[in-house]
Amino acid sequence: MYIDLYSGHLYTRKPKVVRLGDVQLLEVDGIYYSRTRELYKSRRSTSGTNILTCGHYVRIVDYFSPPRCRQVNEDDATWGYDCVCLLAGDHDTYYHYCGMLTGGDIVIVDNAGKYYLVEDASKAKRYIACEHPQTAEEDFDGVIQRLKSEAMKRLTERKMEEWQNDERKHRARLDELKAAVPFRSGLKWGLQLDGRVVVPPIYRNIKSPVGCYCAVEGNPNQWGIIMVAGKVVIETRYTDVEINENGTARLTIIPGKIKTVNLRKQ
């Protein structure tokens, strides 16, 4: 006999330990067993697609069992089968998967009808609701609505922070490239900084940068404006361009007809 020291269950044959991300299962004769005191077992499909590894948890789709819990998202409520969830390091019981919130947090429920929020691998599950609430704070529908709002707010804030970080890096990169100088290769011109090419030689002519911008000539008498990193700001279709230090530019459409543009808004 073999005993699983995590779950306390006995096996007549030596189980094989199967590692799926941070979660462990035991396999005996093609049957997969959870390492939890409340045991769950499942036969893996031929293709293995019914077991989904998600890092700190595993989802097992049980096509032969009806749904056992309510779903976070209404569209998922049409599922005609159960989805079991095993958490890494949790050897008490298995759970039923209720869905994912914006941002990746998941909601699960145990066999006693208690719902939990699992945020990431570094945090333990957190009780949020139950099937028979005694207070409004434990009502599943109300809790899920609040969690969805909070998750969307966090995602928006995270995206804004990422955009701000990217923008700061971009501005720092542009400030560095202000010192780039034109160089010629064959009949074409580009920009280089300390001998390193930052804009390949693809233009007929190119002027020294003014701030973050640079005037370039594509075809004869067809000028435009690029950023010193190479992004095209004004297409090369003007007879002349003049870049000002304040970030504006004068574009000559034809001699005597000029328009002024704000390059920061292009």
Short mmCIF file of C-alpha atoms in Angstrom, two decimals:
data_model
loop_
_atom_site.label_atom_id
_atom_site.label_comp_id
_atom_site.label_asym_id
_atom_site.label_seq_id
_atom_site.Cartn_x
_atom_site.Cartn_y
_atom_site.Cartn_z
CA MET A 1 0.00 0.00 0.00
CA TYR A 2 1.06 3.57 -0.69
CA ILE A 3 -0.16 6.60 1.24
CA ASP A 4 -0.23 10.20 0.02
CA LEU A 5 1.18 12.17 2.95
CA TYR A 6 -0.65 15.30 1.77
CA SER A 7 -4.13 13.84 1.45
CA GLY A 8 -3.89 10.69 3.59
CA HIS A 9 -5.40 8.52 0.82
CA LEU A 10 -4.18 4.98 0.20
CA TYR A 11 -3.25 3.44 -3.16
CA THR A 12 -2.63 -0.21 -3.98
CA ARG A 13 -0.16 0.76 -6.71
CA LYS A 14 2.62 3.31 -6.57
CA PRO A 15 1.26 6.63 -7.94
CA LYS A 16 3.17 8.75 -10.40
CA VAL A 17 3.54 12.42 -9.43
CA VAL A 18 2.37 14.68 -12.25
CA ARG A 19 3.41 18.34 -12.04
CA LEU A 20 1.21 20.86 -13.84
CA GLY A 21 2.63 24.30 -13.19
CA ASP A 22 2.72 24.70 -9.40
CA VAL A 23 0.05 22.02 -8.86
CA GLN A 24 0.71 18.33 -8.25
CA LEU A 25 -1.59 15.43 -9.17
CA LEU A 26 -1.13 11.69 -8.73
CA GLU A 27 -1.70 9.30 -11.61
CA VAL A 28 -2.57 5.61 -11.29
CA ASP A 29 -3.65 3.58 -14.35
CA GLY A 30 -4.59 6.68 -16.33
CA ILE A 31 -6.70 8.15 -13.51
CA TYR A 32 -5.63 11.51 -12.04
CA TYR A 33 -6.15 12.10 -8.31
CA SER A 34 -5.96 15.39 -6.45
CA ARG A 35 -3.60 15.60 -3.47
CA THR A 36 -6.39 16.95 -1.26
CA ARG A 37 -8.09 15.43 1.76
CA GLU A 38 -11.41 15.80 -0.04
CA LEU A 39 -10.42 13.70 -3.02
CA TYR A 40 -11.15 14.44 -6.67
CA LYS A 41 -10.31 12.05 -9.49
CA SER A 42 -10.57 12.41 -13.25
CA ARG A 43 -9.54 10.52 -16.36
CA ARG A 44 -7.51 12.71 -18.67
CA SER A 45 -8.89 12.97 -22.21
CA THR A 46 -6.89 11.38 -25.03
CA SER A 47 -5.68 14.79 -26.18
CA GLY A 48 -5.26 16.09 -22.65
CA THR A 49 -7.34 19.17 -23.42
CA ASN A 50 -9.63 18.72 -20.42
CA ILE A 51 -6.81 19.65 -18.01
CA LEU A 52 -5.67 23.27 -18.26
CA THR A 53 -2.47 24.41 -16.51
CA CYS A 54 -2.66 28.01 -15.27
CA GLY A 55 0.47 28.38 -13.12
CA HIS A 56 -0.74 28.48 -9.51
CA TYR A 57 -3.95 26.60 -10.28
CA VAL A 58 -5.24 23.88 -12.59
CA ARG A 59 -8.64 23.67 -14.23
CA ILE A 60 -10.12 20.26 -15.03
CA VAL A 61 -13.10 20.26 -17.36
CA ASP A 62 -15.51 17.49 -16.36
CA TYR A 63 -17.75 16.93 -19.38
CA PHE A 64 -19.70 14.20 -17.57
CA SER A 65 -20.83 16.33 -14.60
CA PRO A 66 -23.40 19.15 -14.68
CA PRO A 67 -22.43 22.68 -13.56
CA ARG A 68 -21.98 22.90 -9.79
CA CYS A 69 -21.76 26.68 -9.28
CA ARG A 70 -22.84 30.07 -10.51
CA GLN A 71 -20.66 31.87 -13.04
CA VAL A 72 -18.92 35.23 -12.84
CA ASN A 73 -19.76 36.05 -16.46
CA GLU A 74 -23.25 35.49 -17.84
CA ASP A 75 -21.94 34.09 -21.12
CA ASP A 76 -20.23 31.26 -19.23
CA ALA A 77 -23.49 30.25 -17.54
CA THR A 78 -24.44 28.39 -20.72
CA TRP A 79 -21.77 25.76 -20.04
CA GLY A 80 -23.36 22.36 -19.71
CA TYR A 81 -20.57 20.84 -17.66
CA ASP A 82 -18.58 21.31 -14.46
CA CYS A 83 -15.08 22.76 -14.19
CA VAL A 84 -12.98 21.72 -11.18
CA CYS A 85 -10.17 23.90 -9.85
CA LEU A 86 -7.12 22.77 -7.84
CA LEU A 87 -4.97 25.37 -6.06
CA ALA A 88 -1.23 25.03 -5.55
CA GLY A 89 -0.41 24.30 -1.92
CA ASP A 90 -4.06 23.78 -0.93
CA HIS A 91 -4.44 20.22 0.33
CA ASP A 92 -7.83 20.62 2.02
CA THR A 93 -10.25 20.27 -0.87
CA TYR A 94 -10.88 20.85 -4.55
CA TYR A 95 -13.04 23.68 -5.89
CA HIS A 96 -15.37 24.49 -8.75
CA TYR A 97 -14.30 27.21 -11.17
CA CYS A 98 -16.74 30.13 -11.40
CA GLY A 99 -14.92 32.39 -13.84
CA MET A 100 -12.25 35.04 -14.26
CA LEU A 101 -12.39 38.78 -13.54
CA THR A 102 -10.74 41.45 -15.67
CA GLY A 103 -7.06 41.34 -14.82
CA GLY A 104 -6.83 37.59 -14.21
CA ASP A 105 -8.25 37.08 -10.70
CA ILE A 106 -10.48 34.00 -10.46
CA VAL A 107 -13.52 33.09 -8.37
CA ILE A 108 -13.98 29.55 -7.05
CA VAL A 109 -16.43 27.78 -4.74
CA ASP A 110 -15.95 24.81 -2.43
CA ASN A 111 -18.37 21.94 -1.95
CA ALA A 112 -19.96 23.70 1.03
CA GLY A 113 -21.08 26.63 -1.15
CA LYS A 114 -18.45 29.13 0.01
CA TYR A 115 -17.03 31.39 -2.71
CA TYR A 116 -13.43 32.61 -2.73
CA LEU A 117 -11.34 35.09 -4.69
CA VAL A 118 -7.87 33.94 -5.82
CA GLU A 119 -5.74 36.89 -6.90
CA ASP A 120 -2.30 35.45 -7.68
CA ALA A 121 0.23 32.84 -6.63
CA SER A 122 1.57 34.97 -3.75
CA LYS A 123 -1.79 35.35 -2.00
CA ALA A 124 -4.09 32.83 -0.34
CA LYS A 125 -7.72 32.47 -1.37
CA ARG A 126 -10.05 35.05 0.21
CA TYR A 127 -13.63 34.32 1.26
CA ILE A 128 -16.12 36.62 -0.49
CA ALA A 129 -19.62 35.08 -0.52
CA CYS A 130 -21.75 31.98 0.05
CA GLU A 131 -24.80 30.25 -1.38
CA HIS A 132 -26.95 31.07 1.63
CA PRO A 133 -25.86 34.57 2.71
CA GLN A 134 -26.75 35.88 6.13
CA THR A 135 -25.84 39.47 5.17
CA ALA A 136 -25.81 41.56 1.99
CA GLU A 137 -22.01 41.53 2.10
CA GLU A 138 -22.08 37.76 1.43
CA ASP A 139 -24.50 37.88 -1.51
CA PHE A 140 -22.83 36.45 -4.61
CA ASP A 141 -24.40 38.79 -7.17
CA GLY A 142 -23.61 41.94 -5.20
CA VAL A 143 -20.07 40.86 -4.41
CA ILE A 144 -19.30 39.92 -8.03
CA GLN A 145 -20.60 43.25 -9.31
CA ARG A 146 -18.34 45.08 -6.87
CA LEU A 147 -15.33 42.92 -7.72
CA LYS A 148 -15.87 43.50 -11.44
CA SER A 149 -15.91 47.27 -10.91
CA GLU A 150 -12.77 47.15 -8.77
CA ALA A 151 -10.97 44.90 -11.28
CA MET A 152 -11.82 47.23 -14.17
CA LYS A 153 -10.61 50.23 -12.17
CA ARG A 154 -7.30 48.50 -11.36
CA LEU A 155 -6.84 47.52 -15.00
CA THR A 156 -7.47 51.09 -16.15
CA GLU A 157 -5.01 52.45 -13.58
CA ARG A 158 -2.40 49.85 -14.54
CA LYS A 159 -2.74 50.64 -18.24
CA MET A 160 -2.41 54.36 -17.50
CA GLU A 161 0.71 53.73 -15.42
CA GLU A 162 2.21 51.56 -18.17
CA TRP A 163 1.42 54.24 -20.75
CA GLN A 164 3.05 56.91 -18.59
CA ASN A 165 6.15 54.76 -18.12
CA ASP A 166 6.37 54.08 -21.84
CA GLU A 167 5.91 57.78 -22.56
CA ARG A 168 8.72 58.70 -20.15
CA LYS A 169 11.04 56.16 -21.77
CA HIS A 170 10.07 57.46 -25.21
CA ARG A 171 10.77 61.07 -24.24
CA ALA A 172 14.11 60.09 -22.69
CA ARG A 173 15.01 58.24 -25.89
CA LEU A 174 14.09 61.25 -28.02
CA ASP A 175 16.12 63.58 -25.80
CA GLU A 176 19.12 61.30 -26.30
CA LEU A 177 18.65 61.29 -30.08
CA LYS A 178 18.55 65.07 -30.34
CA ALA A 179 22.33 64.89 -30.70
CA ALA A 180 22.08 62.71 -33.84
CA VAL A 181 23.73 64.03 -36.99
CA PRO A 182 23.04 63.44 -40.71
CA PHE A 183 25.28 60.98 -42.52
CA ARG A 184 25.52 59.93 -46.13
CA SER A 185 25.72 56.42 -47.54
CA GLY A 186 25.98 56.34 -51.32
CA LEU A 187 23.34 58.74 -52.61
CA LYS A 188 21.09 58.55 -49.55
CA TRP A 189 21.04 60.23 -46.15
CA GLY A 190 20.15 59.10 -42.68
CA LEU A 191 20.89 59.91 -39.02
CA GLN A 192 23.51 58.48 -36.73
CA LEU A 193 24.52 58.97 -33.10
CA ASP A 194 28.06 58.20 -31.98
CA GLY A 195 28.58 56.12 -35.10
CA ARG A 196 25.39 54.11 -34.58
CA VAL A 197 22.64 54.34 -37.20
CA VAL A 198 19.33 55.54 -35.75
CA VAL A 199 17.60 56.40 -39.05
CA PRO A 200 18.74 54.33 -42.04
CA PRO A 201 19.92 56.19 -45.17
CA ILE A 202 16.69 56.16 -47.19
CA TYR A 203 16.24 59.88 -47.89
CA ARG A 204 17.51 62.04 -50.74
CA ASN A 205 18.49 64.73 -48.26
CA ILE A 206 18.21 65.34 -44.53
CA LYS A 207 18.75 68.36 -42.31
CA SER A 208 20.14 68.53 -38.78
CA PRO A 209 17.53 67.89 -36.08
CA VAL A 210 15.65 70.75 -34.47
CA GLY A 211 14.64 69.45 -31.07
CA CYS A 212 13.00 66.04 -31.60
CA TYR A 213 12.22 66.67 -35.30
CA CYS A 214 14.15 66.51 -38.52
CA ALA A 215 13.37 67.73 -42.08
CA VAL A 216 13.85 65.08 -44.79
CA GLU A 217 13.59 65.09 -48.60
CA GLY A 218 12.10 62.01 -50.23
CA ASN A 219 12.04 62.95 -53.92
CA PRO A 220 13.36 66.19 -55.45
CA ASN A 221 11.59 69.16 -53.81
CA GLN A 222 9.35 66.90 -51.73
CA TRP A 223 10.06 67.55 -48.08
CA GLY A 224 8.54 66.16 -44.94
CA ILE A 225 9.33 65.80 -41.24
CA ILE A 226 10.33 62.81 -39.13
CA MET A 227 11.07 62.39 -35.45
CA VAL A 228 14.70 61.72 -34.63
CA ALA A 229 13.74 58.10 -33.87
CA GLY A 230 12.52 57.70 -37.46
CA LYS A 231 8.72 58.02 -37.14
CA VAL A 232 7.18 59.99 -40.02
CA VAL A 233 5.27 63.03 -38.74
CA ILE A 234 4.70 64.93 -42.00
CA GLU A 235 4.71 63.08 -45.32
CA THR A 236 7.29 64.20 -47.91
CA ARG A 237 5.05 66.20 -50.23
CA TYR A 238 5.94 69.86 -49.54
CA THR A 239 8.34 72.03 -51.53
CA ASP A 240 9.99 73.15 -48.30
CA VAL A 241 9.62 72.79 -44.54
CA GLU A 242 10.93 74.91 -41.69
CA ILE A 243 10.94 73.53 -38.16
CA ASN A 244 10.76 75.93 -35.22
CA GLU A 245 12.15 75.38 -31.73
CA ASN A 246 8.65 75.69 -30.21
CA GLY A 247 7.48 72.49 -31.91
CA THR A 248 5.68 74.11 -34.84
CA ALA A 249 6.61 73.89 -38.51
CA ARG A 250 5.99 76.01 -41.61
CA LEU A 251 5.09 73.87 -44.62
CA THR A 252 5.41 75.37 -48.10
CA ILE A 253 2.70 73.87 -50.30
CA ILE A 254 3.67 76.00 -53.31
CA PRO A 255 5.78 79.15 -53.35
CA GLY A 256 3.80 81.80 -51.52
CA LYS A 257 1.33 79.35 -49.94
CA ILE A 258 2.42 78.26 -46.46
CA LYS A 259 0.63 76.55 -43.60
CA THR A 260 1.77 76.24 -40.00
CA VAL A 261 1.25 73.03 -38.02
CA ASN A 262 1.82 71.96 -34.42
CA LEU A 263 4.05 68.89 -34.70
CA ARG A 264 3.11 67.64 -31.22
CA LYS A 265 -0.47 67.16 -32.43
CA GLN A 266 0.41 65.25 -35.58
#
